[in-house]
CSV table of C-alpha atoms in Angstrom, one decimal:
chain,number,residue,atom,x,y,z
A,1,MET,CA,22.4,1.4,16.6
A,2,ASP,CA,19.4,3.7,17.2
A,3,LYS,CA,16.6,3.2,19.8
A,4,ILE,CA,13.3,4.9,20.2
A,5,LEU,CA,12.5,6.0,23.8
A,6,ILE,CA,8.8,6.5,24.7
A,7,ARG,CA,7.3,7.8,27.9
A,8,GLY,CA,3.6,7.0,27.4
A,9,GLY,CA,0.3,8.0,28.9
A,10,LYS,CA,-0.3,11.1,26.8
A,11,PRO,CA,-3.3,11.2,24.4
A,12,LEU,CA,-2.2,12.0,20.8
A,13,ARG,CA,-4.0,15.0,19.3
A,14,GLY,CA,-3.6,16.8,16.0
A,15,ALA,CA,-3.2,16.2,12.3
A,16,VAL,CA,-0.5,14.3,10.4
A,17,GLN,CA,0.2,14.1,6.7
A,18,VAL,CA,0.3,10.6,5.2
A,19,ARG,CA,3.2,9.9,2.8
A,20,GLY,CA,3.2,8.0,-0.4
A,21,ALA,CA,2.8,4.2,0.0
A,22,LYS,CA,5.9,2.1,0.3
A,23,ASN,CA,4.1,-0.9,-1.1
A,24,ALA,CA,3.2,1.1,-4.2
A,25,THR,CA,6.5,2.9,-4.7
A,26,LEU,CA,8.7,-0.2,-4.8
A,27,PRO,CA,6.8,-2.0,-7.7
A,28,LEU,CA,6.5,1.4,-9.5
A,29,MET,CA,10.3,1.8,-9.4
A,30,ALA,CA,10.7,-1.7,-10.8
A,31,ALA,CA,8.1,-1.1,-13.5
A,32,ALA,CA,10.2,1.8,-14.8
A,33,ILE,CA,12.5,-0.8,-16.2
A,34,LEU,CA,9.9,-1.3,-18.9
A,35,ALA,CA,9.9,2.4,-20.0
A,36,GLU,CA,12.0,3.5,-22.9
A,37,ALA,CA,11.8,7.1,-21.8
A,38,PRO,CA,12.3,8.8,-18.3
A,39,CYS,CA,9.6,8.5,-15.7
A,40,THR,CA,8.9,10.8,-12.8
A,41,LEU,CA,7.2,9.7,-9.5
A,42,HIS,CA,5.7,12.3,-7.2
A,43,ASN,CA,4.9,11.8,-3.5
A,44,VAL,CA,7.8,9.3,-3.0
A,45,PRO,CA,8.5,8.5,0.7
A,46,CYS,CA,12.0,8.7,2.1
A,47,LEU,CA,12.4,5.2,3.4
A,48,HIS,CA,15.1,2.6,3.8
A,49,ASP,CA,13.3,0.2,1.4
A,50,VAL,CA,13.1,2.9,-1.2
A,51,PHE,CA,16.8,3.6,-0.9
A,52,SER,CA,17.5,-0.2,-1.2
A,53,MET,CA,15.5,-0.4,-4.4
A,54,ASP,CA,17.3,2.7,-5.7
A,55,LYS,CA,20.6,1.0,-5.0
A,56,LEU,CA,19.6,-2.2,-6.8
A,57,LEU,CA,18.2,-0.4,-9.9
A,58,SER,CA,21.2,2.0,-10.0
A,59,HIS,CA,23.6,-1.0,-9.9
A,60,MET,CA,21.8,-2.5,-12.9
A,61,GLY,CA,22.4,0.7,-14.8
A,62,MET,CA,19.2,2.8,-14.2
A,63,SER,CA,19.8,6.5,-13.7
A,64,ILE,CA,17.8,7.8,-10.7
A,65,GLU,CA,17.5,11.3,-9.3
A,66,PHE,CA,15.7,11.5,-6.0
A,67,THR,CA,15.1,15.1,-4.7
A,68,GLY,CA,12.6,15.8,-2.0
A,69,ARG,CA,9.5,13.8,-2.9
A,70,TYR,CA,10.3,13.6,-6.7
A,71,MET,CA,12.0,10.7,-8.3
A,72,THR,CA,13.1,10.5,-12.0
A,73,LEU,CA,14.0,7.1,-13.3
A,74,ASP,CA,15.7,6.5,-16.7
A,75,ALA,CA,16.2,2.8,-17.6
A,76,SER,CA,18.1,3.5,-20.9
A,77,GLY,CA,21.4,2.5,-19.3
A,78,ILE,CA,20.4,-1.0,-18.3
A,79,VAL,CA,22.3,-3.5,-20.4
A,80,GLU,CA,22.6,-6.5,-18.2
A,81,PRO,CA,19.3,-7.9,-16.7
A,82,TYR,CA,21.0,-9.2,-13.6
A,83,ALA,CA,20.0,-8.6,-9.9
A,84,PRO,CA,22.7,-9.9,-7.5
A,85,TYR,CA,22.2,-11.6,-4.2
A,86,ASP,CA,24.0,-9.0,-2.2
A,87,LEU,CA,21.4,-6.4,-3.1
A,88,VAL,CA,18.3,-8.5,-3.4
A,89,ARG,CA,18.8,-10.2,-0.1
A,90,LYS,CA,18.2,-6.9,1.8
A,91,MET,CA,14.5,-6.6,0.7
A,92,ARG,CA,12.0,-9.0,-0.6
A,93,ALA,CA,10.4,-6.4,-2.9
A,94,SER,CA,13.6,-6.5,-5.0
A,95,PHE,CA,12.2,-9.6,-6.6
A,96,PHE,CA,9.8,-7.2,-8.5
A,97,VAL,CA,12.5,-6.6,-11.1
A,98,LEU,CA,12.2,-10.2,-12.5
A,99,GLY,CA,9.0,-9.6,-14.5
A,100,PRO,CA,10.1,-6.2,-16.1
A,101,LEU,CA,13.6,-7.5,-16.9
A,102,LEU,CA,12.3,-10.6,-18.6
A,103,ALA,CA,9.6,-8.7,-20.5
A,104,ARG,CA,12.0,-6.1,-21.9
A,105,PHE,CA,15.2,-8.1,-22.5
A,106,GLY,CA,13.9,-11.6,-23.0
A,107,ARG,CA,16.1,-12.9,-20.1
A,108,ALA,CA,16.8,-12.2,-16.5
A,109,ARG,CA,18.9,-13.6,-13.6
A,110,VAL,CA,17.5,-12.5,-10.3
A,111,SER,CA,18.5,-13.8,-6.8
A,112,LEU,CA,15.8,-15.4,-4.7
A,113,PRO,CA,14.8,-12.7,-2.2
A,114,GLY,CA,16.6,-12.7,1.2
A,115,GLY,CA,17.9,-16.2,0.5
A,116,CYS,CA,14.3,-17.4,0.9
A,117,ALA,CA,13.4,-20.9,-0.2
A,118,ILE,CA,10.3,-21.4,-2.3
A,119,GLY,CA,7.8,-22.4,0.3
A,120,THR,CA,7.7,-19.8,3.0
A,121,ARG,CA,6.1,-16.6,1.6
A,122,PRO,CA,6.8,-18.4,-1.7
A,123,VAL,CA,7.5,-16.9,-5.1
A,124,ASP,CA,6.2,-20.0,-6.9
A,125,ILE,CA,3.1,-18.1,-8.1
A,126,HIS,CA,5.3,-15.5,-9.8
A,127,LEU,CA,7.2,-18.3,-11.6
A,128,LYS,CA,4.2,-20.4,-12.6
A,129,GLY,CA,2.6,-17.3,-14.1
A,130,LEU,CA,5.7,-16.5,-16.1
A,131,GLU,CA,6.0,-20.1,-17.3
A,132,ALA,CA,2.3,-19.9,-18.4
A,133,MET,CA,3.4,-16.9,-20.6
A,134,GLY,CA,6.1,-19.0,-22.2
A,135,ALA,CA,9.1,-18.3,-20.0
A,136,THR,CA,11.6,-21.1,-19.3
A,137,ILE,CA,12.5,-20.9,-15.5
A,138,THR,CA,15.4,-22.6,-13.9
A,139,LEU,CA,17.0,-22.3,-10.5
A,140,ASP,CA,20.8,-21.9,-10.4
A,141,GLU,CA,22.7,-21.5,-7.2
A,142,GLY,CA,20.0,-19.4,-5.5
A,143,TYR,CA,19.1,-17.5,-8.6
A,144,VAL,CA,16.0,-17.5,-10.7
A,145,VAL,CA,17.0,-17.7,-14.4
A,146,ALA,CA,14.2,-16.8,-16.8
A,147,GLU,CA,14.4,-16.8,-20.5
A,148,GLY,CA,12.0,-16.6,-23.5
A,149,ARG,CA,9.8,-14.3,-25.5
A,150,LEU,CA,6.6,-13.9,-23.5
A,151,LYS,CA,3.2,-14.6,-25.0
A,152,GLY,CA,-0.3,-13.8,-23.7
A,153,ALA,CA,-2.0,-16.5,-21.6
A,154,ASN,CA,-4.9,-17.2,-19.2
A,155,PHE,CA,-3.6,-17.7,-15.7
A,156,ALA,CA,-5.4,-18.1,-12.4
A,157,LEU,CA,-3.4,-17.4,-9.3
A,158,ASP,CA,-3.5,-20.1,-6.6
A,159,PHE,CA,-3.8,-17.2,-4.0
A,160,PRO,CA,-4.5,-13.5,-4.6
A,161,SER,CA,-0.8,-12.6,-4.0
A,162,VAL,CA,-0.1,-8.9,-4.3
A,163,GLY,CA,3.5,-9.5,-5.4
A,164,ALA,CA,2.6,-12.2,-8.0
A,165,THR,CA,-0.2,-10.0,-9.3
A,166,GLU,CA,2.2,-7.1,-9.8
A,167,THR,CA,5.0,-9.2,-11.3
A,168,LEU,CA,2.6,-10.8,-13.9
A,169,MET,CA,1.0,-7.4,-14.7
A,170,MET,CA,4.3,-5.9,-15.5
A,171,ALA,CA,5.5,-8.9,-17.5
A,172,ALA,CA,2.3,-9.1,-19.5
A,173,CYS,CA,2.6,-5.4,-20.7
A,174,ARG,CA,5.3,-6.5,-23.2
A,175,ALA,CA,4.0,-10.0,-23.9
A,176,GLU,CA,2.7,-10.8,-27.4
A,177,GLY,CA,-1.1,-10.9,-27.4
A,178,LEU,CA,-3.8,-11.0,-24.6
A,179,THR,CA,-3.1,-12.0,-21.0
A,180,ARG,CA,-6.0,-12.7,-18.6
A,181,LEU,CA,-5.2,-13.0,-14.9
A,182,THR,CA,-7.8,-14.2,-12.5
A,183,ASN,CA,-8.0,-14.6,-8.7
A,184,VAL,CA,-5.7,-11.6,-8.5
A,185,ALA,CA,-5.0,-9.3,-5.6
A,186,ARG,CA,-7.3,-6.2,-5.4
A,187,GLU,CA,-5.2,-4.0,-3.2
A,188,PRO,CA,-5.1,-0.2,-3.9
A,189,GLU,CA,-1.4,-0.6,-4.8
A,190,ILE,CA,-2.4,-2.9,-7.6
A,191,GLU,CA,-4.7,-0.2,-9.0
A,192,ASP,CA,-2.0,2.4,-8.7
A,193,LEU,CA,0.5,0.2,-10.6
A,194,GLY,CA,-2.1,-0.2,-13.3
A,195,LYS,CA,-2.5,3.5,-13.7
A,196,PHE,CA,1.3,4.0,-13.9
A,197,LEU,CA,1.7,1.3,-16.5
A,198,ASN,CA,-1.2,2.7,-18.6
A,199,GLY,CA,0.5,6.0,-18.4
A,200,LEU,CA,3.5,4.4,-20.0
A,201,GLY,CA,1.3,3.2,-22.8
A,202,ALA,CA,0.3,-0.2,-21.6
A,203,ARG,CA,-3.2,-1.6,-22.2
A,204,ILE,CA,-4.4,-2.8,-18.8
A,205,SER,CA,-8.0,-3.1,-17.6
A,206,GLY,CA,-9.5,-4.4,-14.4
A,207,ALA,CA,-6.7,-3.5,-12.0
A,208,GLY,CA,-8.3,-3.4,-8.6
A,209,SER,CA,-10.8,-6.1,-9.5
A,210,ASP,CA,-10.5,-9.9,-9.3
A,211,MET,CA,-9.6,-10.2,-13.0
A,212,ILE,CA,-7.0,-8.2,-14.9
A,213,THR,CA,-6.7,-8.1,-18.7
A,214,VAL,CA,-3.5,-7.0,-20.4
A,215,VAL,CA,-3.0,-6.5,-24.1
A,216,GLY,CA,0.7,-6.6,-24.8
A,217,VAL,CA,2.4,-3.7,-26.7
A,218,ASP,CA,5.7,-3.5,-28.5
A,219,ALA,CA,7.1,-0.5,-26.5
A,220,LEU,CA,6.4,1.7,-23.5
A,221,GLY,CA,7.3,5.4,-23.1
A,222,GLY,CA,7.6,7.6,-20.1
A,223,THR,CA,5.1,9.2,-17.7
A,224,GLU,CA,4.6,11.3,-14.6
A,225,HIS,CA,2.7,9.7,-11.7
A,226,VAL,CA,1.6,10.6,-8.1
A,227,VAL,CA,2.2,7.6,-5.7
A,228,VAL,CA,-1.0,6.7,-3.9
A,229,ALA,CA,-1.2,7.5,-0.2
A,230,ASP,CA,0.0,4.9,2.3
A,231,ARG,CA,-3.1,3.3,3.8
A,232,ILE,CA,-1.0,1.3,6.3
A,233,GLU,CA,0.7,4.4,7.6
A,234,ALA,CA,-2.7,6.1,7.8
A,235,GLY,CA,-4.1,3.2,9.8
A,236,THR,CA,-1.1,3.1,12.1
A,237,PHE,CA,-1.5,6.8,13.1
A,238,LEU,CA,-5.2,6.3,13.5
A,239,ALA,CA,-4.7,3.3,15.7
A,240,ALA,CA,-2.1,5.2,17.8
A,241,GLY,CA,-4.6,8.0,18.3
A,242,VAL,CA,-7.4,5.6,19.4
A,243,ALA,CA,-5.1,3.5,21.6
A,244,THR,CA,-4.1,6.6,23.6
A,245,HIS,CA,-7.7,7.9,23.9
A,246,GLY,CA,-6.8,10.8,21.7
A,247,ASP,CA,-8.0,12.7,18.6
A,248,VAL,CA,-6.0,12.2,15.5
A,249,THR,CA,-6.6,13.3,11.9
A,250,VAL,CA,-4.7,11.9,9.0
A,251,LEU,CA,-4.4,14.0,5.9
A,252,ASN,CA,-4.0,12.9,2.3
A,253,ALA,CA,-5.7,9.6,3.1
A,254,ASN,CA,-8.4,7.6,1.3
A,255,ALA,CA,-11.0,6.0,3.6
A,256,ASP,CA,-12.0,3.7,0.7
A,257,HIS,CA,-8.6,2.0,1.1
A,258,LEU,CA,-9.4,1.2,4.8
A,259,PRO,CA,-13.0,-0.1,4.9
A,260,THR,CA,-12.6,-3.0,7.3
A,261,PHE,CA,-10.1,-1.3,9.5
A,262,LEU,CA,-12.3,1.8,10.0
A,263,ARG,CA,-15.2,-0.5,10.8
A,264,LYS,CA,-13.2,-2.3,13.5
A,265,LEU,CA,-12.1,1.1,15.0
A,266,ARG,CA,-15.8,2.0,15.3
A,267,GLU,CA,-16.5,-1.4,16.9
A,268,VAL,CA,-13.9,-0.8,19.6
A,269,GLY,CA,-15.5,2.6,20.4
A,270,ALA,CA,-13.8,5.1,18.2
A,271,GLU,CA,-15.7,8.0,16.5
A,272,ILE,CA,-14.7,8.1,12.8
A,273,GLU,CA,-15.2,11.2,10.6
A,274,VAL,CA,-14.3,11.2,6.9
A,275,SER,CA,-14.2,14.3,4.8
A,276,GLY,CA,-12.4,14.2,1.4
A,277,GLY,CA,-8.8,13.2,2.0
A,278,ARG,CA,-9.1,13.5,5.8
A,279,ILE,CA,-9.9,10.8,8.3
A,280,ARG,CA,-10.4,11.7,12.0
A,281,ALA,CA,-10.5,9.1,14.8
A,282,ARG,CA,-11.5,10.0,18.3
A,283,ALA,CA,-11.7,7.7,21.4
A,284,LEU,CA,-12.7,9.8,24.3
A,285,ASN,CA,-14.3,6.9,26.3
A,286,GLY,CA,-13.3,3.3,27.1
A,287,LEU,CA,-12.4,0.8,24.4
A,288,HIS,CA,-14.1,-2.5,23.8
A,289,ALA,CA,-12.8,-5.8,22.5
A,290,THR,CA,-13.5,-7.0,19.0
A,291,ASP,CA,-12.6,-9.9,16.8
A,292,ILE,CA,-10.3,-9.6,13.8
A,293,THR,CA,-9.5,-11.9,10.9
A,294,THR,CA,-7.0,-10.9,8.3
A,295,HIS,CA,-7.8,-11.3,4.6
A,296,PRO,CA,-6.7,-9.9,1.3
A,297,PHE,CA,-8.2,-6.5,0.4
A,298,PRO,CA,-10.9,-5.4,1.0
A,299,GLY,CA,-10.6,-7.5,4.2
A,300,PHE,CA,-8.6,-6.5,7.3
A,301,ALA,CA,-5.0,-5.9,6.2
A,302,THR,CA,-2.4,-8.2,7.6
A,303,ASP,CA,-0.1,-5.2,7.8
A,304,LEU,CA,-2.4,-3.6,10.4
A,305,GLN,CA,-2.9,-6.6,12.5
A,306,ALA,CA,0.0,-6.0,14.9
A,307,GLN,CA,-1.0,-2.4,15.5
A,308,MET,CA,-4.6,-3.3,16.2
A,309,MET,CA,-3.4,-6.0,18.6
A,310,ALA,CA,-1.5,-3.4,20.6
A,311,LEU,CA,-4.6,-1.3,20.8
A,312,LEU,CA,-6.7,-4.3,22.0
A,313,THR,CA,-4.3,-5.1,24.8
A,314,CYS,CA,-6.1,-2.5,27.0
A,315,ALA,CA,-9.6,-2.9,25.5
A,316,GLN,CA,-12.3,-4.2,27.9
A,317,GLY,CA,-13.1,-7.9,27.2
A,318,THR,CA,-11.4,-10.6,25.1
A,319,SER,CA,-10.5,-10.2,21.5
A,320,ILE,CA,-9.8,-13.0,19.0
A,321,ILE,CA,-7.3,-12.3,16.2
A,322,LYS,CA,-6.9,-14.7,13.4
A,323,GLU,CA,-4.0,-14.3,10.9
A,324,ASN,CA,-4.9,-15.9,7.6
A,325,VAL,CA,-2.5,-14.2,5.2
A,326,PHE,CA,1.1,-14.8,6.5
A,327,GLU,CA,2.5,-17.3,8.9
A,328,ASN,CA,4.7,-16.2,11.8
A,329,ARG,CA,3.0,-12.7,11.8
A,330,PHE,CA,2.7,-12.6,15.7
A,331,MET,CA,6.3,-11.5,16.3
A,332,GLN,CA,5.1,-8.7,18.5
A,333,VAL,CA,3.4,-10.9,21.0
A,334,ALA,CA,6.3,-11.8,23.3
A,335,GLU,CA,7.3,-8.2,23.6
A,336,LEU,CA,3.8,-7.0,24.3
A,337,ILE,CA,3.6,-9.6,27.1
A,338,ARG,CA,6.8,-8.1,28.6
A,339,MET,CA,4.8,-4.8,28.8
A,340,GLY,CA,2.0,-6.5,30.7
A,341,ALA,CA,-0.3,-7.7,28.0
A,342,ASP,CA,-2.3,-10.9,28.4
A,343,ILE,CA,-2.1,-12.8,25.2
A,344,ASP,CA,-2.2,-16.5,24.3
A,345,LEU,CA,-1.3,-18.0,21.0
A,346,ASP,CA,-2.9,-21.1,19.3
A,347,GLY,CA,-1.5,-21.6,15.9
A,348,ASN,CA,-2.7,-18.7,13.7
A,349,THR,CA,-5.0,-17.4,16.5
A,350,ALA,CA,-4.2,-14.9,19.2
A,351,ILE,CA,-6.5,-14.5,22.3
A,352,VAL,CA,-6.0,-11.0,23.7
A,353,ARG,CA,-7.6,-10.4,27.1
A,354,GLY,CA,-7.7,-6.7,27.9
A,355,VAL,CA,-5.7,-5.5,30.9
A,356,GLU,CA,-6.1,-2.2,32.8
A,357,ARG,CA,-2.7,-0.8,31.7
A,358,LEU,CA,0.6,-1.5,30.1
A,359,SER,CA,4.0,-0.6,31.6
A,360,GLY,CA,7.1,0.6,29.8
A,361,ALA,CA,9.9,-1.9,29.2
A,362,PRO,CA,12.9,-2.6,27.0
A,363,VAL,CA,11.6,-4.3,23.8
A,364,MET,CA,13.0,-5.4,20.5
A,365,ALA,CA,11.5,-4.9,17.1
A,366,SER,CA,11.5,-8.0,14.9
A,367,ASP,CA,9.9,-6.8,11.7
A,368,LEU,CA,8.3,-3.7,10.3
A,369,ARG,CA,4.7,-3.9,11.5
A,370,ALA,CA,5.6,-5.5,14.8
A,371,SER,CA,7.9,-2.5,15.5
A,372,ALA,CA,4.9,-0.2,14.9
A,373,ALA,CA,2.9,-2.2,17.4
A,374,LEU,CA,5.6,-1.8,20.0
A,375,VAL,CA,5.7,2.0,19.5
A,376,ILE,CA,1.9,2.1,19.9
A,377,ALA,CA,2.2,0.0,23.1
A,378,GLY,CA,4.9,2.4,24.4
A,379,LEU,CA,2.6,5.3,23.8
A,380,MET,CA,-0.2,3.5,25.7
A,381,ALA,CA,2.0,2.6,28.7
A,382,GLU,CA,1.0,4.6,31.7
A,383,ARG,CA,4.2,4.2,33.7
A,384,GLY,CA,7.8,3.7,33.0
A,385,GLU,CA,9.8,4.1,29.8
A,386,THR,CA,9.7,2.0,26.7
A,387,ALA,CA,12.9,1.5,24.7
A,388,VAL,CA,12.4,0.0,21.3
A,389,ALA,CA,15.6,-1.5,19.9
A,390,ARG,CA,16.3,-2.4,16.3
A,391,VAL,CA,14.3,0.5,14.9
A,392,TYR,CA,15.9,0.0,11.5
A,393,HIS,CA,12.8,-2.3,11.0
A,394,ILE,CA,10.4,0.6,11.5
A,395,ASP,CA,12.5,2.9,9.2
A,396,ARG,CA,11.8,0.5,6.3
A,397,GLY,CA,8.2,1.7,6.3
A,398,TYR,CA,7.7,4.9,8.4
A,399,GLU,CA,9.4,8.1,7.6
A,400,ARG,CA,10.7,9.8,10.8
A,401,ILE,CA,7.9,8.3,12.8
A,402,GLU,CA,9.2,9.7,16.2
A,403,GLU,CA,9.1,13.3,14.9
A,404,ARG,CA,5.6,12.9,13.5
A,405,LEU,CA,4.3,11.3,16.7
A,406,ALA,CA,6.0,14.1,18.7
A,407,SER,CA,4.1,16.6,16.7
A,408,LEU,CA,0.9,15.0,18.0
A,409,GLY,CA,2.0,15.4,21.6
A,410,ALA,CA,3.9,12.1,22.2
A,411,ASP,CA,6.9,12.1,24.6
A,412,ILE,CA,9.2,10.3,22.2
A,413,GLU,CA,12.7,10.6,20.9
A,414,ARG,CA,15.3,8.7,18.9
A,415,VAL,CA,18.7,8.1,20.6
A,416,ARG,CA,21.9,6.5,19.4
A,417,GLU,CA,23.5,4.0,21.7
């Protein structure tokens, strides 16, 4: 089992390249099921979640070649639209295969993700949307069984769920007639999926807005596509630079994908410069408290809430953080308190009172973004060593994060127990 050891107190300085977005790559890989010719993805990140999706799709019969940052996917070998529990349970995004399988084969049997019950981070919006398009949905021993020839429909999502929006977009590509989806997610990864599907020959308009229109087609071909840059990774490196009173530039980033986050960095005292695909964040003076409320895009991203909380633990004043997107998204709080943070929780609200400094401590990662917050806290700690355990969580979404932080001047290393 690996650990990341951090000896903090060093300002981060320099530039770091942002990889392709994990949250874009996974649905793109699933969408390749729809293609009747090979597809090539460029700028693919080397992450555990990508490898898990590769394993699932390969098990189903897809041929995948992944070399460097290029991935070629050929779905011609898929004959059985079945995604078993042993593979789906490892990653929630595996559920993305349901819509494409149903649309292409007229039937699918896909395990509920991670053994999750419909209710917590539910998949019910996915299923309601597919039913609106004519699918018959049943649950059988932990599996979703979907059958039927899909037809266009008007469907309003109960909540602008990113996953449900992507599932229904993919399914509607091969549905008969016109599908109109409203109250959909507007995240940049949605727009990226729409570009990929249109490259296959789909007829999608409105991806990235609150209404998406899809005209179904009989068949989809192949395409080449460059995966959009990972805005969450960009935000994480920028937050780490500001938190350590450093000067960090992220390359291959899009400031339009981080509007609220960059505004909040300015509010805490950072200087932000944007030029083309470069975003520079400097924090040469003291940091100030600010309030944050997470919302779907273009609001403050829930996937950057934990990292921002770590930064605010040493900001002057009291910050209020409200988590409106996911429940149980304050997993990092107990470990930050172990490092000296002053944080109280009240339901979906965290009260963060800035302290003078954090101290290194043994901490344990509990999920992907919480682990990034603990790494940032370790970089901030002015004394002692921080040992972050269970770093397989961070490997799901950050490629060799310790090496890239070290290139910015961090005293950080990965060790095997």
